Short mmCIF file of C-alpha atoms in Angstrom, two decimals:
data_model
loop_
_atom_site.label_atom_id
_atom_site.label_comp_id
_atom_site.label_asym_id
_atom_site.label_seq_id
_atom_site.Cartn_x
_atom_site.Cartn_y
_atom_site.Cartn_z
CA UNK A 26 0.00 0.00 0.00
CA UNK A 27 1.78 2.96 -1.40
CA UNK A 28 1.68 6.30 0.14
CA UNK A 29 -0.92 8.25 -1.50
CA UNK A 30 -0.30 9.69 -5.24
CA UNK A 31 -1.09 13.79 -5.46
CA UNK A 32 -3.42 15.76 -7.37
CA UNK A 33 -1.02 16.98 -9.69
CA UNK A 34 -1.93 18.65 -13.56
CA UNK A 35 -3.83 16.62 -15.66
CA UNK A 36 -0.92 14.78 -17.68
CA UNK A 37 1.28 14.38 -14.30
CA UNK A 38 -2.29 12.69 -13.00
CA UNK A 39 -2.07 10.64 -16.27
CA UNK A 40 1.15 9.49 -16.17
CA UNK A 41 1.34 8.35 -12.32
CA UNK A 42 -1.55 6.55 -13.35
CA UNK A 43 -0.09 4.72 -15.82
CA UNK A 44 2.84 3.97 -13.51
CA UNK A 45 0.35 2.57 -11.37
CA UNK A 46 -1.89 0.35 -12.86
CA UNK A 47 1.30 -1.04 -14.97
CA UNK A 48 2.65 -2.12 -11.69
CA UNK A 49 -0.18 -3.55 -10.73
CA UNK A 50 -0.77 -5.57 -13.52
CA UNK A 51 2.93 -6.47 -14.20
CA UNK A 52 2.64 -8.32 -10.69
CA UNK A 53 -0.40 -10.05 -11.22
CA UNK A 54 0.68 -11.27 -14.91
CA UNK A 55 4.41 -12.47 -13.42
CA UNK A 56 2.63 -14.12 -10.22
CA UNK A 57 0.93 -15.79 -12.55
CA UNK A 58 3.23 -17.37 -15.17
CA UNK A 59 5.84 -18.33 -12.20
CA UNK A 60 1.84 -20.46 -10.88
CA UNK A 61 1.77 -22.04 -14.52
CA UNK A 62 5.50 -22.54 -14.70
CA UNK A 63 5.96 -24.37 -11.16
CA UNK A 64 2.54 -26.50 -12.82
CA UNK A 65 3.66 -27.35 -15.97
CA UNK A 66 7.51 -27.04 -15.88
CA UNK A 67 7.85 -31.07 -14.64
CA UNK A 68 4.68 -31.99 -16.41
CA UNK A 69 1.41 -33.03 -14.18
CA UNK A 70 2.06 -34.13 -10.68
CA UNK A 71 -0.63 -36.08 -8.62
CA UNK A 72 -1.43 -34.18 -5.10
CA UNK A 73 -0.53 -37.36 -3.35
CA UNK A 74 2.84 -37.14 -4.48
CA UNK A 75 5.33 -34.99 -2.54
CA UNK A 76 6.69 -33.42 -5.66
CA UNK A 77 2.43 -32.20 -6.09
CA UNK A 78 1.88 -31.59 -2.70
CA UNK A 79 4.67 -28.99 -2.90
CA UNK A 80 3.35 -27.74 -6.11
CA UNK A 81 -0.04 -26.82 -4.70
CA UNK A 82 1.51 -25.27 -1.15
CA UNK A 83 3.45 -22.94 -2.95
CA UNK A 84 0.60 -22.46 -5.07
CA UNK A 85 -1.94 -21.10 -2.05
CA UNK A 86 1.35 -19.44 -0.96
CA UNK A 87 1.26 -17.56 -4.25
CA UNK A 88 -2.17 -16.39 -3.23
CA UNK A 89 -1.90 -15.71 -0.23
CA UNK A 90 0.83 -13.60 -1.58
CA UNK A 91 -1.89 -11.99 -4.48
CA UNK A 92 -4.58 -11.60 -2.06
CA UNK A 93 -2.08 -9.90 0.41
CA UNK A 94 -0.87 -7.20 -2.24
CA UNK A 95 -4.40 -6.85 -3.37
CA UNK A 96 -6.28 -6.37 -0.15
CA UNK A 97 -3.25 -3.01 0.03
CA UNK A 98 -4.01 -1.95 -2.96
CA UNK A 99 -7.92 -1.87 -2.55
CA UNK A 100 -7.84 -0.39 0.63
CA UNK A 101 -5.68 2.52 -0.29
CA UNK A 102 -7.50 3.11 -3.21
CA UNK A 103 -10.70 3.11 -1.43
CA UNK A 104 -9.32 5.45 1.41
CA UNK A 105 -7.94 7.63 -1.24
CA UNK A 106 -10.95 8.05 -3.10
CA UNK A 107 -13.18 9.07 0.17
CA UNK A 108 -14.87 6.08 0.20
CA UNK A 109 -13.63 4.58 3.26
CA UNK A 110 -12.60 6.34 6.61
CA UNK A 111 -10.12 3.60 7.28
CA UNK A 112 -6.47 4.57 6.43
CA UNK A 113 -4.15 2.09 5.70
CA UNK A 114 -1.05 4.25 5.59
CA UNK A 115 0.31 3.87 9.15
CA UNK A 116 0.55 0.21 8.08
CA UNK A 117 2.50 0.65 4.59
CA UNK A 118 5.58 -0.85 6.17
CA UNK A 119 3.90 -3.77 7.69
CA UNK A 120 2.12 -4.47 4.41
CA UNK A 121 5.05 -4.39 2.38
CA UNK A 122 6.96 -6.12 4.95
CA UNK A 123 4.44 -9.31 4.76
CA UNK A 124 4.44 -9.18 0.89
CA UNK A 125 8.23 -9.26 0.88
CA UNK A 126 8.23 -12.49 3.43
CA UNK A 127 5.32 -14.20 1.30
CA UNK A 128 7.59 -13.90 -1.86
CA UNK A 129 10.87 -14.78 -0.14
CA UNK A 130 9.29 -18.14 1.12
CA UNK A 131 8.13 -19.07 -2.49
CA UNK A 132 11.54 -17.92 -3.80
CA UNK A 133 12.96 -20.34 -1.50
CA UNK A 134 10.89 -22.83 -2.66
CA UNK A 135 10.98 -22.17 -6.36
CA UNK A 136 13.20 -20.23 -8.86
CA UNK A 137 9.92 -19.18 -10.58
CA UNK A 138 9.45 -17.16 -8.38
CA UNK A 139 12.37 -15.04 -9.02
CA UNK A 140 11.06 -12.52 -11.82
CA UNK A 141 7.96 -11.55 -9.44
CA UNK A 142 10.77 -9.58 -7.31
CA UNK A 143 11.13 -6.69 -10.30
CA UNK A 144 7.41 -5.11 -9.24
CA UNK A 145 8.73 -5.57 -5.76
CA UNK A 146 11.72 -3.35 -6.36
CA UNK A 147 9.11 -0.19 -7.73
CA UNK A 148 7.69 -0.77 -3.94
CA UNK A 149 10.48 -0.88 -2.07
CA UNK A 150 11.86 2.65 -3.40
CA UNK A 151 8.26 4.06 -3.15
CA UNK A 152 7.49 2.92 0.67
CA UNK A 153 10.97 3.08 1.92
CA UNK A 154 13.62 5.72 2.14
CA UNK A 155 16.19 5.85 -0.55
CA UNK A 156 18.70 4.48 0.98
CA UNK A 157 17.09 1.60 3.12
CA UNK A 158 15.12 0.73 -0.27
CA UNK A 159 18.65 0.65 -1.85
CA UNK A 160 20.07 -1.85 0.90
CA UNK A 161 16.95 -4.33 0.31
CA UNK A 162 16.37 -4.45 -3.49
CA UNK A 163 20.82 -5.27 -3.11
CA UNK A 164 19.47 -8.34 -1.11
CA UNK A 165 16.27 -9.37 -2.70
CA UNK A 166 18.50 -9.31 -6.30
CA UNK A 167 20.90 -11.33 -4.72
CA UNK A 168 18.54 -14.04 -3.44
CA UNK A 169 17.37 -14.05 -6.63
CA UNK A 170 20.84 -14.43 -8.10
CA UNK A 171 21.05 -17.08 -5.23
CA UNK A 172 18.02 -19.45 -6.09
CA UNK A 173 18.27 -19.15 -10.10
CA UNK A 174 21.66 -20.74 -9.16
CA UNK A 175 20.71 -23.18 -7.02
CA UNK A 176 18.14 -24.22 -9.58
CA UNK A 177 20.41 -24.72 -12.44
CA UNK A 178 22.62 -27.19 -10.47
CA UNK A 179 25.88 -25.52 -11.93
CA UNK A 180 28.82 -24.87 -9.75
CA UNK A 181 28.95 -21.60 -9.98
CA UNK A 182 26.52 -19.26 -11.45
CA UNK A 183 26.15 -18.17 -15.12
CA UNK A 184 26.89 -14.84 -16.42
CA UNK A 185 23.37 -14.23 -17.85
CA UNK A 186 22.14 -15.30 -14.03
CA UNK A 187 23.67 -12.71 -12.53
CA UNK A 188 23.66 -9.84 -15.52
CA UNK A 189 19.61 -10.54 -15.58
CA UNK A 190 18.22 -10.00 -12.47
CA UNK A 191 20.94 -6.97 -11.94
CA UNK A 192 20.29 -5.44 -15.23
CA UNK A 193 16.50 -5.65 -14.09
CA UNK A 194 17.22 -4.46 -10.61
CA UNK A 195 18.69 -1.30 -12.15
CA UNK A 196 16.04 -0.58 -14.57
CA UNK A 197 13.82 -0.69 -11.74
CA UNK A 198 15.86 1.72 -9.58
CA UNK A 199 15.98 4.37 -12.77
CA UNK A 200 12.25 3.90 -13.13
CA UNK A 201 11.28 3.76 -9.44
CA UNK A 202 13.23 7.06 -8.76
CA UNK A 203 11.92 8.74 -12.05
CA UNK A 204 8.02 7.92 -10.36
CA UNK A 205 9.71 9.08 -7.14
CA UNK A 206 10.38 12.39 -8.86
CA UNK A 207 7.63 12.93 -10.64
CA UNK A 208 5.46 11.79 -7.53
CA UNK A 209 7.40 14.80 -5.38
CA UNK A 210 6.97 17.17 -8.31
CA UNK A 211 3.02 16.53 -8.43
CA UNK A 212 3.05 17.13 -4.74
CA UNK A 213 4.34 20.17 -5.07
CA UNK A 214 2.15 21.70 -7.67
CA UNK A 215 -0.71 20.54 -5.69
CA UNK A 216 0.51 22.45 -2.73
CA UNK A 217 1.05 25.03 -4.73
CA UNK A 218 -2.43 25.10 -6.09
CA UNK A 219 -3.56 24.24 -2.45
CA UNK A 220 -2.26 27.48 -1.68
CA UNK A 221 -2.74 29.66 -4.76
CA UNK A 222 -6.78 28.64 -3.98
CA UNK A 223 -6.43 29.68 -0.25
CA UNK A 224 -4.47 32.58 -1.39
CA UNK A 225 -7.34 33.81 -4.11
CA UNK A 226 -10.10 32.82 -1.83
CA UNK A 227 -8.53 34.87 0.79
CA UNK A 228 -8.36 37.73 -1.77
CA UNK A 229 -11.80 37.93 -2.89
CA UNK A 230 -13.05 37.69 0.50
CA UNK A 231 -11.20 41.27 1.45
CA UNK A 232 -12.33 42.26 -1.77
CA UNK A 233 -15.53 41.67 -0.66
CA UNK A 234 -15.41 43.19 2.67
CA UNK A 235 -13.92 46.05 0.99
CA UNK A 236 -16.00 46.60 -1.41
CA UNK A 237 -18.78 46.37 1.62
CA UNK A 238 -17.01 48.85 3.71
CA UNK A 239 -16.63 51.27 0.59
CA UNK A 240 -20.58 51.16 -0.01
CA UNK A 241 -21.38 51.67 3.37
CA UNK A 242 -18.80 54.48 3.83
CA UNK A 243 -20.42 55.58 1.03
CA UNK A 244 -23.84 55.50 2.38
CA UNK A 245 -23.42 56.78 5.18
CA UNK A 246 -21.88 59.77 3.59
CA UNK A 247 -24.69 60.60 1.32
CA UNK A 248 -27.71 59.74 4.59
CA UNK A 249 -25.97 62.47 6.40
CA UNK A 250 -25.25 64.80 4.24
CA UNK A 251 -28.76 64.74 2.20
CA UNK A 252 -31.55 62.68 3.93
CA UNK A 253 -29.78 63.00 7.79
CA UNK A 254 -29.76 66.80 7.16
CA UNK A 255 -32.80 67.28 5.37
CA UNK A 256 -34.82 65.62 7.99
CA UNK A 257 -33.72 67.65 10.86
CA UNK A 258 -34.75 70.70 8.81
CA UNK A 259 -38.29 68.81 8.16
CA UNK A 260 -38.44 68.04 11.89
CA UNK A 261 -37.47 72.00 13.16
CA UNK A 262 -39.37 73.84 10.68
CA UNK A 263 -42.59 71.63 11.19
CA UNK A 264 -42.50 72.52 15.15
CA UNK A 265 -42.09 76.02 13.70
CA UNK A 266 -45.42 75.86 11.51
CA UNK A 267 -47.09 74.20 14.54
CA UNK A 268 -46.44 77.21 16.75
CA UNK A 269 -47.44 79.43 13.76
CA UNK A 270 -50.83 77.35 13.49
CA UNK A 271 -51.15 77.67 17.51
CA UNK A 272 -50.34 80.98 17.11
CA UNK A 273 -53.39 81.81 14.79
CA UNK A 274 -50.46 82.74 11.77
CA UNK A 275 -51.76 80.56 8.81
CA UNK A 276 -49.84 82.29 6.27
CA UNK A 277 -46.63 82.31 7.93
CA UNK A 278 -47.52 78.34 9.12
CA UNK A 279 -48.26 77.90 5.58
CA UNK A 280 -45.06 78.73 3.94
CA UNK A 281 -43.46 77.13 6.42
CA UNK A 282 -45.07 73.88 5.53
CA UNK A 283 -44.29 74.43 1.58
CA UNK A 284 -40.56 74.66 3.12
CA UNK A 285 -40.78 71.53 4.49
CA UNK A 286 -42.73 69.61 1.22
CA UNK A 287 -40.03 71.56 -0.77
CA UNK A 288 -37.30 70.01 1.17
CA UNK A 289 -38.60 66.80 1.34
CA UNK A 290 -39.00 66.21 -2.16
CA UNK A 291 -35.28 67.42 -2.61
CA UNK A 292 -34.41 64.83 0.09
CA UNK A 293 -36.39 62.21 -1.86
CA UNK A 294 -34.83 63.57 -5.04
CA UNK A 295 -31.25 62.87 -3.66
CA UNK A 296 -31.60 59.48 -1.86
CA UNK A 297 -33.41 58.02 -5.55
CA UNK A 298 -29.70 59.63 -6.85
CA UNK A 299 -27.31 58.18 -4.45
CA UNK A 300 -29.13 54.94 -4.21
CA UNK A 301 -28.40 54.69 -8.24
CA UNK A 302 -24.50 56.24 -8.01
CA UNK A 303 -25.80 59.81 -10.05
CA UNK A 304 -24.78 62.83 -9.51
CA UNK A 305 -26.59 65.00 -7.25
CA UNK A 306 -29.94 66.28 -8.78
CA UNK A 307 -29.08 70.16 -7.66
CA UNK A 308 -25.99 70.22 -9.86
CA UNK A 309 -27.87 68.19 -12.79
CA UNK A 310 -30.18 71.22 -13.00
CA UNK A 311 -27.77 73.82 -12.66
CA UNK A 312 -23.94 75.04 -12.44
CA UNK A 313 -21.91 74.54 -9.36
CA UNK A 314 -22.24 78.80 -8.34
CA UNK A 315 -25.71 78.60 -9.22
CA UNK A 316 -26.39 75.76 -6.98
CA UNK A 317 -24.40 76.93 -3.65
CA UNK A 318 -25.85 80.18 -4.33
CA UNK A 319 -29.22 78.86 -4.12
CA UNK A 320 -28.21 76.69 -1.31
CA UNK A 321 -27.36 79.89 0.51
CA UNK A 322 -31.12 81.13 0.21
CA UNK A 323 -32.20 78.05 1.21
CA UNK A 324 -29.86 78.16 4.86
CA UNK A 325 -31.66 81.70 5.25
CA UNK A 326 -35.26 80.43 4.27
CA UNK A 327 -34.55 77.45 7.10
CA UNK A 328 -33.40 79.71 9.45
CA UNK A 329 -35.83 81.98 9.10
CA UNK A 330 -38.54 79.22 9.44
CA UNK A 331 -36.93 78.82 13.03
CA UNK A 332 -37.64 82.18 13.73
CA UNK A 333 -33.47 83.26 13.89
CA UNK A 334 -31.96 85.58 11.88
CA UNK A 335 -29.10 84.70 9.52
CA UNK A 336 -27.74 86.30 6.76
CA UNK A 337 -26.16 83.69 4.41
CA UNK A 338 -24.25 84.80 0.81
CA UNK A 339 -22.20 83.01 -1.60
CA UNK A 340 -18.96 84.71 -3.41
CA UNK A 341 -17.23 83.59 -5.92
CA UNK A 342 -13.80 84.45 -7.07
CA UNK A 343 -12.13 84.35 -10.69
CA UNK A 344 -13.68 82.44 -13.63
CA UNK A 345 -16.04 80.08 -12.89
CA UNK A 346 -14.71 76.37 -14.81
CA UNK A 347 -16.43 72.93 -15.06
CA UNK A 348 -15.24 70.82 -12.82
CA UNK A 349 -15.14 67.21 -12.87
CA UNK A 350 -18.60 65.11 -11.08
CA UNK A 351 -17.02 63.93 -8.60
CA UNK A 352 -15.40 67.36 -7.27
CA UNK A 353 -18.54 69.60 -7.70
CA UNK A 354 -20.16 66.71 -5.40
CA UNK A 355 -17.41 66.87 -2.68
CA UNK A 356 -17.91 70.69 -2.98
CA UNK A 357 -21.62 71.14 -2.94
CA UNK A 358 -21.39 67.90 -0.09
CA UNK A 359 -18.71 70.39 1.49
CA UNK A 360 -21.08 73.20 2.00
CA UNK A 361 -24.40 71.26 2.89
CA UNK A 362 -22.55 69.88 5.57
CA UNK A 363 -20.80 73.07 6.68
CA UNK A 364 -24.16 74.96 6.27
CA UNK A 365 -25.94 72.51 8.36
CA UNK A 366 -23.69 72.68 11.07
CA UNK A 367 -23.82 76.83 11.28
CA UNK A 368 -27.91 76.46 11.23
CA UNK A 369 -27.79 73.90 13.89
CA UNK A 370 -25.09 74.97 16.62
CA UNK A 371 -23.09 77.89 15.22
CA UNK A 372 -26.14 80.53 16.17
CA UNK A 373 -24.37 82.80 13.49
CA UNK A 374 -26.01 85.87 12.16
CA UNK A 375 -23.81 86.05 8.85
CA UNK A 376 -22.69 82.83 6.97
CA UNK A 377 -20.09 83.34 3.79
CA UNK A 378 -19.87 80.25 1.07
CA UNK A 379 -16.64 81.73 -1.05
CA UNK A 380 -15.73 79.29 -4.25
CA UNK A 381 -12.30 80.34 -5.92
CA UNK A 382 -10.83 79.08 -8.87
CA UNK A 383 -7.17 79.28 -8.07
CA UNK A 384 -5.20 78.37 -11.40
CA UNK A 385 -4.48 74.48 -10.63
CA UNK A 386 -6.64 73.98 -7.88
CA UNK A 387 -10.44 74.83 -6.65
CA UNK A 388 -11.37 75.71 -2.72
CA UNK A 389 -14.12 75.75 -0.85
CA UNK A 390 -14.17 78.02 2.29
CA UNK A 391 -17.30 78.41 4.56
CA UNK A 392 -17.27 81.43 7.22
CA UNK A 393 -19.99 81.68 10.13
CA UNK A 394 -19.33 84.25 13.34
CA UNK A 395 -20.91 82.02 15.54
CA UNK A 396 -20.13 80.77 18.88
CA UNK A 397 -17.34 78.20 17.41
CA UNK A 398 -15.46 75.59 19.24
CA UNK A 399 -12.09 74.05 19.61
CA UNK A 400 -11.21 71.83 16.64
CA UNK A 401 -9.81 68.41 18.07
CA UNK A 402 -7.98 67.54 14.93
CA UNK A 403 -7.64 69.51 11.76
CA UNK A 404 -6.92 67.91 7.96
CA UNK A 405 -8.01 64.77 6.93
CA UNK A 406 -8.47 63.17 9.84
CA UNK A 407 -11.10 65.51 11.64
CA UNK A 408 -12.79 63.26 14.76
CA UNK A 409 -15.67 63.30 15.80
CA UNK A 410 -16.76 64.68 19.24
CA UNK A 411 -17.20 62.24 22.04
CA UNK A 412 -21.12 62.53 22.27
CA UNK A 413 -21.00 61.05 18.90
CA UNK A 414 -21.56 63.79 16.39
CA UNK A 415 -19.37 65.52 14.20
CA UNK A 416 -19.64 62.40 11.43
CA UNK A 417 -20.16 65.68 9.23
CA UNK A 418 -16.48 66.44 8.93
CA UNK A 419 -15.45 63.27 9.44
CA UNK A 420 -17.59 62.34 6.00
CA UNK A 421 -16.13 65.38 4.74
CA UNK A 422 -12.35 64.38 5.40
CA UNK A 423 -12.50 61.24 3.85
CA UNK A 424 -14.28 62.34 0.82
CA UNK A 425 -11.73 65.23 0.02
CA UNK A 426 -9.23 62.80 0.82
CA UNK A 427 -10.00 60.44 -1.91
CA UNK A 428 -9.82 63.80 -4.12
CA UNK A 429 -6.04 63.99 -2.74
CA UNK A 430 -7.67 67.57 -1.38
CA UNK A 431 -6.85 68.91 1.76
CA UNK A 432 -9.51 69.90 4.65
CA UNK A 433 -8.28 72.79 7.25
CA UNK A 434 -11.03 73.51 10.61
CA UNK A 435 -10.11 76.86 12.14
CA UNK A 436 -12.47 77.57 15.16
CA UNK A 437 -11.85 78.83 18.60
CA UNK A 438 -14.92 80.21 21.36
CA UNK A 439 -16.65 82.68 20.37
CA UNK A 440 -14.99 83.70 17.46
CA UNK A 441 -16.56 81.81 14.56
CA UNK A 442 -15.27 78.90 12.03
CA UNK A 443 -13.93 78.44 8.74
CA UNK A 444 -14.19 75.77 7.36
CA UNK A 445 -11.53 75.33 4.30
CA UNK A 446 -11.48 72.80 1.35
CA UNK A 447 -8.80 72.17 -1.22
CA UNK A 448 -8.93 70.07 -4.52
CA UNK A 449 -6.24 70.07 -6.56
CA UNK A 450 -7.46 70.06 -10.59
CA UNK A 451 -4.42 68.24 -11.91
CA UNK A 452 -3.82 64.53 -11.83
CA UNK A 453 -7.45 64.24 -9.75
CA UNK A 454 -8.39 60.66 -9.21
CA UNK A 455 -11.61 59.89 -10.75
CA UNK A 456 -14.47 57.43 -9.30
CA UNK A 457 -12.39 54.50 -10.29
CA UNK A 458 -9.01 55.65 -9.51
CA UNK A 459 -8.26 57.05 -12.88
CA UNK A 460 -6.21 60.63 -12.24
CA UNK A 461 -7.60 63.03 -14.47
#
């Protein structure tokens, strides 16, 4: 019972294959012809006759012998193959150990015997090590040297009896370390697919919790700055028009209440966008000045639906250029967020949106004179505060990050914040990674 073949490519499969059943059948086919030659070699022998009597004992010796080798075979085979949970490995040494002593009992008893000893040799080298398989393939050749001599009666023994079963012995050695080789080579390519497997499934697995993370980094970034925002305006400016209607003020509650269907259709209008990968509907309907300037009358309308005063403009410096999707998004995302932030805990009276076209590069800046705060980390990596908001400019950083843009927080008590974004407009990755 062999150790078990690899998995190796197709034709190395083939070829150990062929290696394999050729033993097998090489054994069975020599096993057989020494049966009919110890038979028929004297001519017919009666079983009550010694001479038969020997004849048929080395016969059920014989297979014993075949039903020894077979019963290794089978079960290895079947092991191999998943059909049994038996493994007859551990016991490859005993196995071949007990074929070996079967056929060196019927080589004592007959020289016709001696050829069955070449499949033998391919075993030896296979089970043993090299070296040990070496020392015993030197002995069984010379017991087969041994009894082809003591069968021919001669003195001494014949060239051709010792030349024969050498020459064999070394063909076998050749061939058995060639399968050897090939059998070590097949194991390694079947590692190495083993591992080129584990090493792709690993792969697409972090490309699939990657590509996870990016959508919801991505989703998250679009529910706060669109839907997150929108609904808190919804929610403040509907108490507002409540008061108004307990108040007796239907036309102020009124307008109030077209704000809020007017922002809730933009709010619908912008998750059916995101939730497809579009642009955002404000800047498919109009330029990006056009569409933070109307952004800025919308901060005042809101505000002034809360009943607070604030006085919100957009400036823009130099010539106005198109800009690629993906930065007008950042931008307009930029201000929305910015904007939000003044009409919700700045308490500003005067809000500035400035958009300059600076040669190679576009910025963003946002100015409130509210109460402002101390920044815990400015750039990219803006935190969040430790009650758990401030995901604003955290979504901000990472989008102007991806835009190799830079984001600078300058705040301090009571004296108002800026809020300043830069995108460069050379070499700008695009949605893909593409720089532009």
């Amino acid at each position: 019972m062999p150790a078990a073949d690899p998995q190796p490519t197709p034709s190395g499969a083939a070829v150990l294959r062929f290696l394999r059943v050729t033993l097998h059948v090489g054994f069975a086919v020599l096993l057989l012809v020494a049966i009919l030659r110890l038979h028929l070699a004297d001519g017919p022998a009666d079983v009550g006759t010694p001479a038969g009597a020997r004849r048929y004992v080395w016969s059920a010796l014989a297979v014993a012998l075949a039903g020894t080798y077979l019963a290794g075979t089978l079960l290895e085979k079947r092991y191999d193959a998943g059909k049994s949970e038996f493994n007859p490995h551990p016991f490859a040494l005993l196995w071949l150990g007990l074929v070996t002593g079967l056929w060196g009992v019927l080589l004592a008893g007959s020289a016709e015997f001696s050829w069955v000893a070449f499949p033998l040799f391919f075993l030896h080298l296979h089970v043993l090590p090299r070296r040990i398989a070496l020392v015993t393939i030197a002995v069984m050749t010379a017991a087969v040297v041994a009894s082809q001599w003591a069968a021919s009666g001669l003195p001494s023994p014949s060239l051709p009896m010792v030349l024969g079963p050498v020459l064999g012995a070394g063909f076998a050695v050749v061939t058995g370390l060639a399968y050897r080789a090939l059998y070590l080579e097949g194991q390694a390519q079947r590692l190495a697919a083993d591992e080129l497997r584990r090493t792709r499934a690993e792969l697409a697995r972090t490309q699939r919790e990657a590509g996870v993370a990016a959508e919801r980094e991505r989703l998250a970034r679009e529910i706060h700055d669109t839907l997150a925002q929108g609904l808190s305006s919804i929610v403040l400016v509907a108490r507002a028009a409540e008061k108004s209607l307990a108040g007796g003020d239907l036309a102020t509650a009124a307008e109030r209440f077209a704000l809020v269907q007017q922002t809730a259709s933009e709010n619908l209008s912008e998750a059916r966008s995101f939730v497809r990968g579009l642009t955002a509907p404000r800047l498919q309907e109009s330029s990006l000045p056009e569409t933070l300037k109307r952004l800025c009358g919308e901060t005042e309308a809101l505000a002034a639906a809360r009943g607070e005063t604030l006085r919100c403009r957009f400036e823009l410096v130099g010539d106005a250029a198109e800009l690629p999707a993906h930065c007008s998004v950042t931008l307009l995302r930029a201000a929305q967020a910015s904007l939000a932030n003044v009409r919700q805990h700045a308490k500003a009276r005067t809000a500035v949106v400035t958009l300059a076209f600076l040669g190679d590069e576009v910025t963003l800046d946002v100015y409130d004179d509210g109460t402002g705060f101390t920044p815990e980390v400015s750039g990219p990596g803006v935190a969040g505060r430790a009650d758990g908001s401030g995901f604003g400019l955290r979504s901000l950083a990472g989008r102007v990050a991806e835009l190799d843009g830079s984001l600078e927080v300058e705040s301090a008590p009571g004296e108002g914040t800026v809020v300043a974004v830069r995108l460069p407009l050379t070499g700008v990755p695009g949605p893909a990674g593409e720089p532009r």
